[in-house]
Tab-separated table of C-alpha atoms and ligand atoms in Angstrom:
chain	number	residue	atom	x	y	z
A	1299	MET	CA	0.070	-0.696	0.212
A	1300	ASN	CA	1.245	3.755	-1.492
A	1301	ILE	CA	0.726	7.033	0.841
A	1302	LEU	CA	0.741	10.334	-0.321
A	1303	ILE	CA	0.868	12.803	3.338
A	1304	LEU	CA	0.198	15.800	1.984
A	1305	GLY	CA	2.177	18.683	4.123
A	1306	SER	CA	5.463	20.269	5.258
A	1307	GLY	CA	5.965	20.291	8.544
A	1308	GLY	CA	6.787	18.787	11.767
A	1309	ARG	CA	2.757	17.342	11.749
A	1310	GLU	CA	3.662	15.952	8.618
A	1311	HIS	CA	6.968	14.035	9.218
A	1312	ALA	CA	4.767	13.177	12.654
A	1313	PHE	CA	2.604	11.769	10.495
A	1314	ALA	CA	5.291	9.622	8.316
A	1315	TYR	CA	6.711	8.619	11.338
A	1316	LYS	CA	4.295	6.914	12.466
A	1317	LEU	CA	2.616	5.438	8.220
A	1318	ALA	CA	6.566	3.722	8.647
A	1319	GLN	CA	5.317	1.637	11.669
A	1320	SER	CA	2.979	0.574	10.153
A	1321	ASN	CA	4.276	-3.332	8.047
A	1322	LYS	CA	0.703	-2.882	5.424
A	1323	VAL	CA	2.395	0.898	3.877
A	1324	SER	CA	4.919	0.184	1.624
A	1325	GLN	CA	6.363	2.506	0.149
A	1326	LEU	CA	5.614	6.537	1.497
A	1327	PHE	CA	5.577	9.618	-0.488
A	1328	VAL	CA	5.914	12.798	1.872
A	1329	ALA	CA	4.884	16.108	-1.396
A	1330	PRO	CA	6.634	18.615	-1.125
A	1331	GLY	CA	8.123	17.461	2.761
A	1332	ASN	CA	11.226	18.642	4.631
A	1333	ALA	CA	14.547	17.143	5.174
A	1334	GLY	CA	13.338	15.159	7.767
A	1335	THR	CA	10.206	12.554	5.683
A	1336	ALA	CA	13.290	12.379	2.967
A	1337	LYS	CA	14.642	9.691	4.801
A	1338	ILE	CA	11.764	7.578	5.592
A	1339	ALA	CA	9.953	9.115	2.669
A	1340	THR	CA	9.651	10.037	-0.777
A	1341	ASN	CA	10.369	13.053	-0.896
A	1342	ILE	CA	7.721	14.698	-3.740
A	1343	ALA	CA	8.639	18.719	-5.070
A	1344	ILE	CA	4.646	19.988	-5.588
A	1345	ASN	CA	2.186	22.502	-3.856
A	1346	PRO	CA	-0.382	20.700	-2.454
A	1347	THR	CA	-2.837	23.116	-3.796
A	1348	ASP	CA	-1.921	21.953	-6.928
A	1349	PHE	CA	-4.566	19.811	-6.732
A	1350	SER	CA	-3.386	18.444	-10.782
A	1351	ALA	CA	0.247	18.068	-9.864
A	1352	VAL	CA	-0.657	15.848	-7.359
A	1353	LYS	CA	-2.847	13.633	-9.688
A	1354	LYS	CA	-0.165	13.337	-11.220
A	1355	THR	CA	1.638	11.709	-8.090
A	1356	VAL	CA	-0.577	10.146	-7.149
A	1357	ILE	CA	-1.130	8.190	-11.003
A	1358	ASP	CA	2.950	7.724	-11.466
A	1359	GLN	CA	3.295	6.278	-7.385
A	1360	LYS	CA	0.639	4.101	-7.787
A	1361	ILE	CA	-0.921	5.105	-4.189
A	1362	ALA	CA	-3.502	3.852	-2.624
A	1363	MET	CA	-4.352	6.804	-0.091
A	1364	VAL	CA	-3.970	9.844	0.753
A	1365	VAL	CA	-3.192	11.911	4.432
A	1366	VAL	CA	-3.866	16.495	3.946
A	1367	GLY	CA	-2.135	17.626	6.230
A	1368	PRO	CA	-2.593	21.989	6.991
A	1369	GLU	CA	-5.876	22.933	6.330
A	1370	ALA	CA	-5.724	24.726	2.807
A	1371	PRO	CA	-5.557	22.104	0.411
A	1372	LEU	CA	-9.477	21.327	2.350
A	1373	VAL	CA	-10.516	24.304	1.821
A	1374	GLU	CA	-10.143	24.224	-1.478
A	1375	GLY	CA	-12.175	20.822	-2.352
A	1376	VAL	CA	-9.185	18.215	-2.768
A	1377	HIS	CA	-10.652	15.581	-1.455
A	1378	ASP	CA	-13.487	17.086	-3.937
A	1379	PHE	CA	-11.576	16.787	-6.767
A	1380	PHE	CA	-10.778	12.945	-5.779
A	1381	LEU	CA	-14.139	11.929	-5.820
A	1382	ASN	CA	-14.362	13.389	-9.306
A	1383	ASP	CA	-12.346	12.532	-11.674
A	1384	LYS	CA	-12.583	8.976	-12.831
A	1385	GLU	CA	-9.245	8.214	-11.930
A	1386	LEU	CA	-9.080	8.846	-8.629
A	1387	GLN	CA	-12.115	8.976	-7.210
A	1388	SER	CA	-11.554	5.224	-5.481
A	1389	VAL	CA	-8.574	6.036	-3.693
A	1390	PRO	CA	-9.739	7.532	-1.047
A	1391	VAL	CA	-8.513	10.696	1.107
A	1392	ILE	CA	-7.631	11.619	5.482
A	1393	GLY	CA	-9.248	15.212	5.157
A	1394	PRO	CA	-12.579	16.069	5.032
A	1395	LYS	CA	-14.793	17.396	2.042
A	1396	LYS	CA	-15.214	20.906	1.694
A	1397	ASP	CA	-18.659	21.159	3.631
A	1398	GLY	CA	-16.598	19.854	6.560
A	1399	ALA	CA	-13.634	21.593	6.157
A	1400	LEU	CA	-16.293	25.109	6.147
A	1401	LEU	CA	-15.924	24.237	10.057
A	1402	GLU	CA	-12.235	26.067	10.158
A	1403	GLY	CA	-12.132	27.852	7.023
A	1404	SER	CA	-15.614	29.817	7.700
A	1405	LYS	CA	-16.179	31.350	11.779
A	1406	ASP	CA	-19.200	32.066	10.281
A	1407	PHE	CA	-20.341	28.950	9.432
A	1408	SER	CA	-18.641	26.620	12.401
A	1409	LYS	CA	-20.732	29.722	15.197
A	1410	GLN	CA	-23.981	28.578	13.332
A	1411	PHE	CA	-23.102	25.387	13.267
A	1412	MET	CA	-23.072	24.688	17.399
A	1413	GLU	CA	-25.602	27.445	18.012
A	1414	LYS	CA	-27.658	24.413	16.134
A	1415	HIS	CA	-26.615	21.692	17.480
A	1416	ASN	CA	-26.377	23.125	21.018
A	1417	ILE	CA	-22.758	22.338	21.749
A	1418	PRO	CA	-21.328	25.200	24.498
A	1419	THR	CA	-19.633	28.017	22.523
A	1420	ALA	CA	-19.375	32.087	23.807
A	1421	LYS	CA	-22.180	33.932	22.577
A	1422	TYR	CA	-21.700	35.287	19.235
A	1423	GLN	CA	-23.354	37.647	16.255
A	1424	SER	CA	-22.152	38.641	13.161
A	1425	PHE	CA	-21.651	41.599	11.018
A	1426	THR	CA	-20.544	42.686	7.519
A	1427	ALA	CA	-19.691	46.288	6.458
A	1428	ASP	CA	-23.457	46.448	4.851
A	1429	ASN	CA	-25.283	46.665	9.393
A	1430	LEU	CA	-21.866	47.901	11.045
A	1431	GLN	CA	-23.455	50.240	12.926
A	1432	GLU	CA	-25.208	46.896	14.622
A	1433	GLY	CA	-21.948	45.813	14.714
A	1434	PHE	CA	-21.200	48.247	17.055
A	1435	SER	CA	-24.431	48.511	18.931
A	1436	PHE	CA	-23.352	44.236	19.830
A	1437	LEU	CA	-20.723	45.499	20.975
A	1438	GLU	CA	-21.610	47.867	23.028
A	1439	THR	CA	-24.327	44.771	25.044
A	1440	LEU	CA	-20.830	43.227	25.752
A	1441	ASN	CA	-18.702	43.095	28.245
A	1442	PRO	CA	-14.437	43.979	27.086
A	1443	PRO	CA	-12.066	42.172	27.011
A	1444	TYR	CA	-13.366	42.318	23.093
A	1445	VAL	CA	-12.621	38.907	20.547
A	1446	LEU	CA	-13.115	39.589	16.881
A	1447	LYS	CA	-12.735	37.328	14.906
A	1448	ALA	CA	-11.872	37.359	10.700
A	1449	ASP	CA	-14.659	34.307	9.320
A	1450	GLY	CA	-12.126	33.626	6.840
A	1451	LEU	CA	-8.438	31.940	6.807
A	1452	ALA	CA	-6.440	34.485	7.752
A	1453	ALA	CA	-3.334	32.634	8.569
A	1454	GLY	CA	-3.727	32.754	12.401
A	1455	LYS	CA	-3.818	35.966	12.467
A	1456	GLY	CA	-7.444	37.191	12.188
A	1457	VAL	CA	-8.190	37.387	15.652
A	1458	LEU	CA	-8.521	39.875	17.588
A	1459	ILE	CA	-8.557	40.935	21.301
A	1460	LEU	CA	-9.061	44.180	22.187
A	1461	ASN	CA	-9.383	45.838	26.084
A	1462	SER	CA	-11.422	48.771	24.506
A	1463	LEU	CA	-14.702	49.481	23.261
A	1464	GLU	CA	-13.233	52.571	21.267
A	1465	GLU	CA	-9.818	50.645	19.588
A	1466	ALA	CA	-13.446	47.202	19.734
A	1467	LYS	CA	-14.938	49.229	17.192
A	1468	LYS	CA	-11.934	51.012	15.022
A	1469	GLU	CA	-10.789	47.384	14.573
A	1470	LEU	CA	-14.451	46.393	14.167
A	1471	GLU	CA	-14.916	48.738	11.051
A	1472	GLU	CA	-11.651	48.474	9.869
A	1473	MET	CA	-11.538	44.726	8.956
A	1474	LEU	CA	-14.991	45.161	7.715
A	1475	THR	CA	-15.123	48.472	5.481
A	1476	ASN	CA	-11.266	48.545	5.021
A	1477	GLN	CA	-10.629	44.310	4.391
A	1478	LYS	CA	-7.912	44.796	7.519
A	1479	PHE	CA	-7.787	41.279	6.600
A	1480	GLY	CA	-8.793	41.103	2.591
A	1481	GLU	CA	-11.825	38.701	1.855
A	1482	ALA	CA	-11.988	36.955	5.278
A	1483	SER	CA	-12.548	39.776	6.986
A	1484	SER	CA	-15.436	40.910	4.890
A	1485	THR	CA	-17.296	38.648	7.628
A	1486	VAL	CA	-16.558	39.021	11.132
A	1487	VAL	CA	-18.149	37.253	13.817
A	1488	ILE	CA	-18.092	39.132	17.537
A	1489	GLU	CA	-17.669	37.139	19.958
A	1490	GLU	CA	-18.382	37.145	24.417
A	1491	PHE	CA	-14.494	36.257	26.126
A	1492	LEU	CA	-14.148	33.124	27.658
A	1493	ASP	CA	-12.536	33.093	30.675
A	1494	GLY	CA	-10.405	30.650	31.432
A	1495	ILE	CA	-7.275	27.759	30.369
A	1496	GLU	CA	-7.421	27.143	26.766
A	1497	LEU	CA	-6.795	23.758	25.992
A	1498	SER	CA	-7.930	20.924	22.646
A	1499	VAL	CA	-9.096	17.510	21.859
A	1500	PHE	CA	-8.780	15.230	18.421
A	1501	VAL	CA	-11.079	13.501	17.372
A	1502	LEU	CA	-10.462	11.180	14.218
A	1503	THR	CA	-13.569	10.323	12.200
A	1504	ASP	CA	-15.746	7.649	9.411
A	1505	GLY	CA	-18.322	10.194	10.061
A	1506	LYS	CA	-20.499	7.340	11.764
A	1507	SER	CA	-18.432	6.546	15.016
A	1508	TYR	CA	-14.748	8.632	16.128
A	1509	LYS	CA	-11.552	8.247	18.490
A	1510	VAL	CA	-10.746	10.622	20.042
A	1511	LEU	CA	-6.872	10.834	20.468
A	1512	PRO	CA	-4.502	12.446	22.984
A	1513	SER	CA	-5.632	15.892	24.500
A	1514	ALA	CA	-2.908	18.694	23.793
A	1515	LYS	CA	-1.641	21.953	24.952
A	1516	ASP	CA	0.410	24.391	22.846
A	1517	TYR	CA	1.833	27.410	23.677
A	1518	LYS	CA	1.414	29.569	20.218
A	1519	ARG	CA	3.411	33.107	21.930
A	1520	ILE	CA	6.971	33.416	20.882
A	1521	GLY	CA	8.320	34.181	24.341
A	1522	GLU	CA	8.419	33.404	27.943
A	1523	GLY	CA	5.370	33.567	29.715
A	1524	ASP	CA	3.472	33.201	26.867
A	1525	THR	CA	4.368	37.247	26.476
A	1526	GLY	CA	5.012	38.890	23.263
A	1527	LEU	CA	3.623	37.713	19.119
A	1528	ASN	CA	2.141	34.609	18.237
A	1529	THR	CA	3.289	31.605	16.499
A	1530	GLY	CA	2.133	28.697	14.697
A	1531	GLY	CA	3.324	26.920	17.747
A	1532	MET	CA	6.622	26.793	19.394
A	1533	GLY	CA	5.595	23.542	21.691
A	1534	ALA	CA	3.426	21.067	22.933
A	1535	ILE	CA	2.835	18.656	25.895
A	1536	SER	CA	0.221	15.663	25.952
A	1537	PRO	CA	-1.889	13.744	28.035
A	1538	VAL	CA	-2.925	17.319	29.724
A	1539	PRO	CA	-3.051	17.821	33.730
A	1540	PHE	CA	-5.978	19.253	34.385
A	1541	ALA	CA	-8.141	17.490	31.537
A	1542	ASP	CA	-9.236	14.922	33.444
A	1543	ASN	CA	-11.125	11.987	32.950
A	1544	ASP	CA	-14.019	14.638	34.519
A	1545	PHE	CA	-13.550	16.913	31.525
A	1546	LEU	CA	-13.427	15.072	29.417
A	1547	ASN	CA	-16.187	12.880	29.883
A	1548	LYS	CA	-17.828	16.425	29.787
A	1549	VAL	CA	-15.837	16.933	26.345
A	1550	GLU	CA	-16.730	14.033	24.684
A	1551	GLU	CA	-20.445	14.567	26.019
A	1552	ARG	CA	-21.414	17.831	25.808
A	1553	ILE	CA	-18.969	18.185	22.750
A	1554	VAL	CA	-17.616	15.557	20.125
A	1555	LYS	CA	-21.115	13.625	19.902
A	1556	PRO	CA	-23.072	16.611	19.142
A	1557	THR	CA	-20.463	17.689	16.647
A	1558	ILE	CA	-20.382	14.241	15.099
A	1559	ASP	CA	-24.349	13.699	15.657
A	1560	GLY	CA	-24.673	17.213	14.132
A	1561	LEU	CA	-22.045	16.879	10.886
A	1562	GLN	CA	-24.820	13.572	9.891
A	1563	LYS	CA	-28.104	15.932	10.867
A	1564	ASP	CA	-26.318	18.250	8.404
A	1565	GLY	CA	-25.765	15.568	6.009
A	1566	ILE	CA	-21.368	16.127	6.623
A	1567	ASP	CA	-20.198	13.206	5.724
A	1568	TYR	CA	-16.303	13.480	7.223
A	1569	ARG	CA	-13.456	11.351	7.837
A	1570	GLY	CA	-10.445	13.058	8.613
A	1571	PHE	CA	-9.560	15.071	11.540
A	1572	ILE	CA	-11.390	17.608	14.158
A	1573	PHE	CA	-9.335	19.532	16.668
A	1574	ILE	CA	-11.368	20.893	19.043
A	1575	GLY	CA	-9.724	24.318	21.108
A	1576	LEU	CA	-11.020	24.331	24.153
A	1577	MET	CA	-11.239	26.707	26.835
A	1578	ASN	CA	-11.859	24.902	30.426
A	1579	VAL	CA	-14.472	27.784	32.231
A	1580	ASN	CA	-14.513	26.511	35.784
A	1581	GLY	CA	-13.512	22.962	35.413
A	1582	ASN	CA	-16.488	23.569	31.795
A	1583	PRO	CA	-15.815	23.262	28.753
A	1584	PHE	CA	-16.726	25.777	25.628
A	1585	VAL	CA	-15.082	25.070	22.102
A	1586	ILE	CA	-13.319	28.629	21.106
A	1587	GLU	CA	-12.913	26.660	17.274
A	1588	TYR	CA	-13.085	23.522	14.849
A	1589	ASN	CA	-10.572	23.233	12.523
A	1590	VAL	CA	-9.976	20.227	9.565
A	1591	ARG	CA	-6.889	19.288	10.237
A	1592	MET	CA	-3.973	18.376	13.403
A	1593	GLY	CA	-2.544	20.860	15.071
A	1594	ASP	CA	1.715	21.516	14.233
A	1595	PRO	CA	3.328	20.948	16.961
A	1596	GLU	CA	0.393	19.469	19.247
A	1597	THR	CA	0.574	16.259	16.184
A	1598	GLU	CA	4.633	15.897	17.618
A	1599	VAL	CA	3.119	14.731	21.114
A	1600	VAL	CA	-0.266	12.897	20.422
A	1601	LEU	CA	0.746	10.568	17.433
A	1602	PRO	CA	3.897	8.722	19.024
A	1603	ARG	CA	1.537	8.531	22.193
A	1604	ILE	CA	-0.550	6.610	19.669
A	1605	ASN	CA	0.507	3.061	19.981
A	1606	SER	CA	-1.670	1.467	17.796
A	1607	ASP	CA	-2.051	1.251	14.202
A	1608	LEU	CA	-1.837	4.355	11.987
A	1609	TYR	CA	-2.885	3.084	8.990
A	1610	ASP	CA	-4.694	0.073	10.078
A	1611	LEU	CA	-6.968	3.530	11.948
A	1612	PHE	CA	-6.497	5.438	8.455
A	1613	GLU	CA	-7.382	2.164	6.550
A	1614	GLY	CA	-11.184	2.342	9.509
A	1615	VAL	CA	-11.425	6.027	8.637
A	1616	ALA	CA	-11.919	5.365	4.086
A	1617	GLN	CA	-14.305	2.079	4.781
A	1618	GLN	CA	-16.604	3.810	7.711
A	1619	THR	CA	-15.031	0.326	10.200
A	1620	LEU	CA	-14.158	2.472	12.674
A	1621	SER	CA	-15.864	1.628	16.176
A	1622	GLU	CA	-14.234	-2.060	14.326
A	1623	LYS	CA	-10.766	-0.946	15.513
A	1624	SER	CA	-8.474	-1.367	18.140
A	1625	PHE	CA	-7.568	1.797	19.897
A	1626	ASN	CA	-4.549	2.251	22.924
A	1627	VAL	CA	-2.777	5.017	24.221
A	1628	THR	CA	-0.052	5.311	26.220
A	1629	ASP	CA	0.615	6.714	29.967
A	1630	LYS	CA	3.630	8.162	29.580
A	1631	THR	CA	3.712	11.716	29.002
A	1632	ALA	CA	4.944	13.672	25.843
A	1633	THR	CA	6.232	18.021	25.484
A	1634	THR	CA	7.438	18.626	22.622
A	1635	VAL	CA	9.732	21.240	21.975
A	1636	MET	CA	10.370	23.701	19.148
A	1637	LEU	CA	13.204	25.099	17.739
A	1638	VAL	CA	13.273	29.097	15.564
A	1639	SER	CA	14.412	30.526	13.661
A	1640	GLY	CA	15.724	34.145	14.997
A	1641	GLY	CA	13.823	36.846	14.082
A	1642	TYR	CA	10.525	33.795	13.710
A	1643	PRO	CA	7.969	34.951	14.072
A	1644	GLU	CA	8.750	38.387	12.573
A	1645	ALA	CA	11.667	38.695	8.776
A	1646	TYR	CA	13.876	36.196	9.713
A	1647	GLU	CA	16.858	34.634	7.805
A	1648	LYS	CA	17.331	30.206	5.753
A	1649	GLY	CA	20.214	28.153	4.980
A	1650	LYS	CA	21.572	27.645	8.323
A	1651	LEU	CA	23.699	24.780	8.840
A	1652	ILE	CA	22.291	22.673	11.798
A	1653	SER	CA	25.118	20.847	13.473
A	1654	GLY	CA	25.061	17.724	16.131
A	1655	LEU	CA	21.421	16.024	14.988
A	1656	ASN	CA	23.511	12.901	15.544
A	1657	GLU	CA	24.694	13.429	18.573
A	1658	VAL	CA	20.654	13.086	19.966
A	1659	GLU	CA	19.643	10.618	22.648
A	1660	ASP	CA	16.009	9.429	23.844
A	1661	SER	CA	14.417	12.198	21.245
A	1662	ILE	CA	12.006	12.100	18.394
A	1663	VAL	CA	14.005	15.228	16.312
A	1664	PHE	CA	10.350	15.802	14.167
A	1665	HIS	CA	11.570	18.364	11.262
A	1666	ALA	CA	9.581	21.260	9.996
A	1667	GLY	CA	11.867	23.888	8.127
A	1668	THR	CA	13.934	21.741	6.600
A	1669	LYS	CA	15.577	21.329	3.515
A	1670	LEU	CA	18.500	18.717	2.591
A	1671	LYS	CA	21.590	20.650	0.997
A	1672	ASP	CA	24.715	18.833	-0.949
A	1673	ASP	CA	24.871	16.429	2.035
A	1674	ASN	CA	24.187	18.943	5.033
A	1675	ILE	CA	20.709	20.004	6.598
A	1676	VAL	CA	19.968	23.216	6.446
A	1677	SER	CA	17.435	25.510	8.569
A	1678	ASN	CA	13.716	26.365	5.270
A	1679	GLY	CA	11.665	28.573	7.432
A	1680	GLY	CA	10.749	30.247	10.616
A	1681	ARG	CA	9.762	26.440	13.412
A	1682	VAL	CA	12.672	24.360	12.343
A	1683	MET	CA	12.407	21.779	14.396
A	1684	ALA	CA	9.966	20.150	17.251
A	1685	ILE	CA	12.461	17.753	19.758
A	1686	THR	CA	9.959	15.586	21.323
A	1687	SER	CA	10.649	13.231	24.674
A	1688	PHE	CA	8.010	10.890	26.459
A	1689	GLY	CA	8.839	10.874	30.623
A	1690	ASN	CA	6.511	9.518	33.872
A	1691	THR	CA	6.165	13.495	34.322
A	1692	ILE	CA	6.365	16.970	32.149
A	1693	ASN	CA	9.022	17.252	34.081
A	1694	GLU	CA	11.038	14.284	32.719
A	1695	ALA	CA	10.170	14.829	29.408
A	1696	LEU	CA	11.479	18.251	29.759
A	1697	GLU	CA	14.647	17.820	31.004
A	1698	THR	CA	15.271	15.463	27.692
A	1699	SER	CA	13.902	17.377	25.190
A	1700	TYR	CA	16.355	20.035	26.537
A	1701	LYS	CA	20.037	17.924	27.674
A	1702	ASN	CA	18.896	17.090	23.290
A	1703	ILE	CA	18.946	20.505	22.435
A	1704	ASN	CA	21.496	22.013	24.074
A	1705	LYS	CA	23.367	19.261	21.092
A	1706	ILE	CA	21.845	20.838	18.245
A	1707	SER	CA	22.694	24.287	17.210
A	1708	PHE	CA	22.484	25.998	13.827
A	1709	ASP	CA	23.414	30.424	13.874
A	1710	LYS	CA	20.673	32.806	15.210
A	1711	MET	CA	18.815	29.267	16.742
A	1712	ASN	CA	16.006	30.326	19.086
A	1713	TYR	CA	13.497	27.766	21.210
A	1714	ARG	CA	11.022	28.547	24.677
A	1715	LYS	CA	13.561	26.897	27.860
A	1716	ASP	CA	9.665	27.676	29.040
A	1717	ILE	CA	7.494	24.704	27.898
A	1718	GLY	CA	5.367	23.767	30.855
A	1719	PHE	CA	5.734	26.280	32.756
A	1720	ASP	CA	2.339	26.289	34.113
A	1721	LEU	CA	1.724	22.740	33.910
A	1722	HIS	CA	4.663	22.047	36.244
A	1723	GLU	CA	2.562	21.755	39.832
A	1724	SER	CA	0.125	19.593	38.947
A	1725	SER	CA	1.993	17.313	37.222
B	1418	AMP	P1	-8.819	31.027	16.913
B	1418	AMP	O1	-7.845	31.442	16.179
B	1418	AMP	O2	-10.701	31.268	16.919
B	1418	AMP	O3	-8.432	30.246	18.147
B	1418	AMP	O4	-8.676	32.341	18.232
B	1418	AMP	C1	-7.240	32.584	17.952
B	1418	AMP	C2	-6.391	32.554	19.773
B	1418	AMP	O5	-7.791	33.906	19.964
B	1418	AMP	C3	-7.200	31.354	20.349
B	1418	AMP	O6	-6.428	30.377	20.768
B	1418	AMP	C4	-7.852	31.864	21.849
B	1418	AMP	O7	-6.594	32.458	22.714
B	1418	AMP	C5	-7.579	33.072	21.600
B	1418	AMP	N1	-9.785	33.313	21.717
B	1418	AMP	C6	-10.623	33.294	20.567
B	1418	AMP	N2	-11.279	32.821	21.581
B	1418	AMP	C7	-12.044	33.203	22.586
B	1418	AMP	C8	-12.632	34.527	23.356
B	1418	AMP	N3	-14.312	33.234	22.749
B	1418	AMP	N4	-12.058	34.159	24.272
B	1418	AMP	C9	-11.496	34.463	24.408
B	1418	AMP	N5	-9.995	33.969	24.233
B	1418	AMP	C10	-10.554	33.371	22.595
B	1419	LIG	N1	-0.813	24.965	16.769
B	1419	LIG	C1	-1.872	25.164	16.088
B	1419	LIG	C2	-2.429	25.188	15.238
B	1419	LIG	O1	-1.804	24.034	14.362
B	1419	LIG	O2	-3.125	25.270	14.808
């Protein structure tokens, strides 16, 4: 069985790492991949949103399953493209079709979905340039801080949290009338601020049944103590200590089941991952957002904790037999720490030689922005690699990640030294 993974980050390296362990997988391809995936799979230098190039790869390499890493190809309809093409129809795609991908592609759609299916989330209303004044009036009914969200995909930058009403009104106008986030902010969701602690829960579904994957918490800010600019994610921990059985039962009953049932009721045949961003408000889970893919770097702690054969689970998704598949997870804690280029998430340099990787012991190195240059591995992005380790506690796992990070170096390498800082006491 040959498999093609679309994407090039740490998430896709983690998919490749897990799938390479399955004896049902013969050849693995990653498009476009990175220097890490090149070691365990064949990289194909194409863009995942270039569907005709994806088609050519599937046919040339006799691919029998496609696993989609990032959201863009899903939102742009890669799964629908396969179903509408006679030569590709029989190749299963792990990831939703366009209708399901709207859960991430449109905040307004996802809020309506939650409201319709009674899934706990912040109160909200949506506005366009035509009813800006009503948007102002709605803001006046809320207490600060004010949360404004561009409806469409805005490269993770479309959410603003503002402390004053005046600022919130100004930004709403910028988004709606001056297209601050382009087309993505032609509709804006304004919602109530939820005060709590964030975590994520991941679900794999075949549209009929589901498996709840391990929980994780990521660290999005560049600076220690959760300060500074937002990034794609600087590190992650799984499981989340405060997500105990009682809390996770609430997540399953109040959120996961109604989400899967809601998709079915709405006629959305969803086959893939659902990443549920949650706020724990006094022990009660509220949905902040849905993503229609796995998180990065959350995947780098979630997948290594799954003992089951990932290909077998994907086969269950494709054939709608997921309920028959066994699924088990290690009790160990996994942590990952992202090594990033100096300057990231603003301007940074690429092409820096990375040394020390051969000295890493007892950690898994998941490559993100790396590439091979001659026989060397060089940086090729803002987030360069994630160093994942296991332990009996968060501290133990982090100690191993940081010990190995000390052996790795590249010019202007940066990383957060405090991943998990807020969770240590409870570990
Ligand atoms: P999103 O893109 O919807 O995940 O929003 C980005 C970030 O904004 C989230 O990870 C939260 O930290 C924060 N956020 C979004 N919505 C809310 C809310 N209603 N209350 C508090 N924080 C929020
Ligand atoms: N780490 C957050 C995300 O993948 O969206």
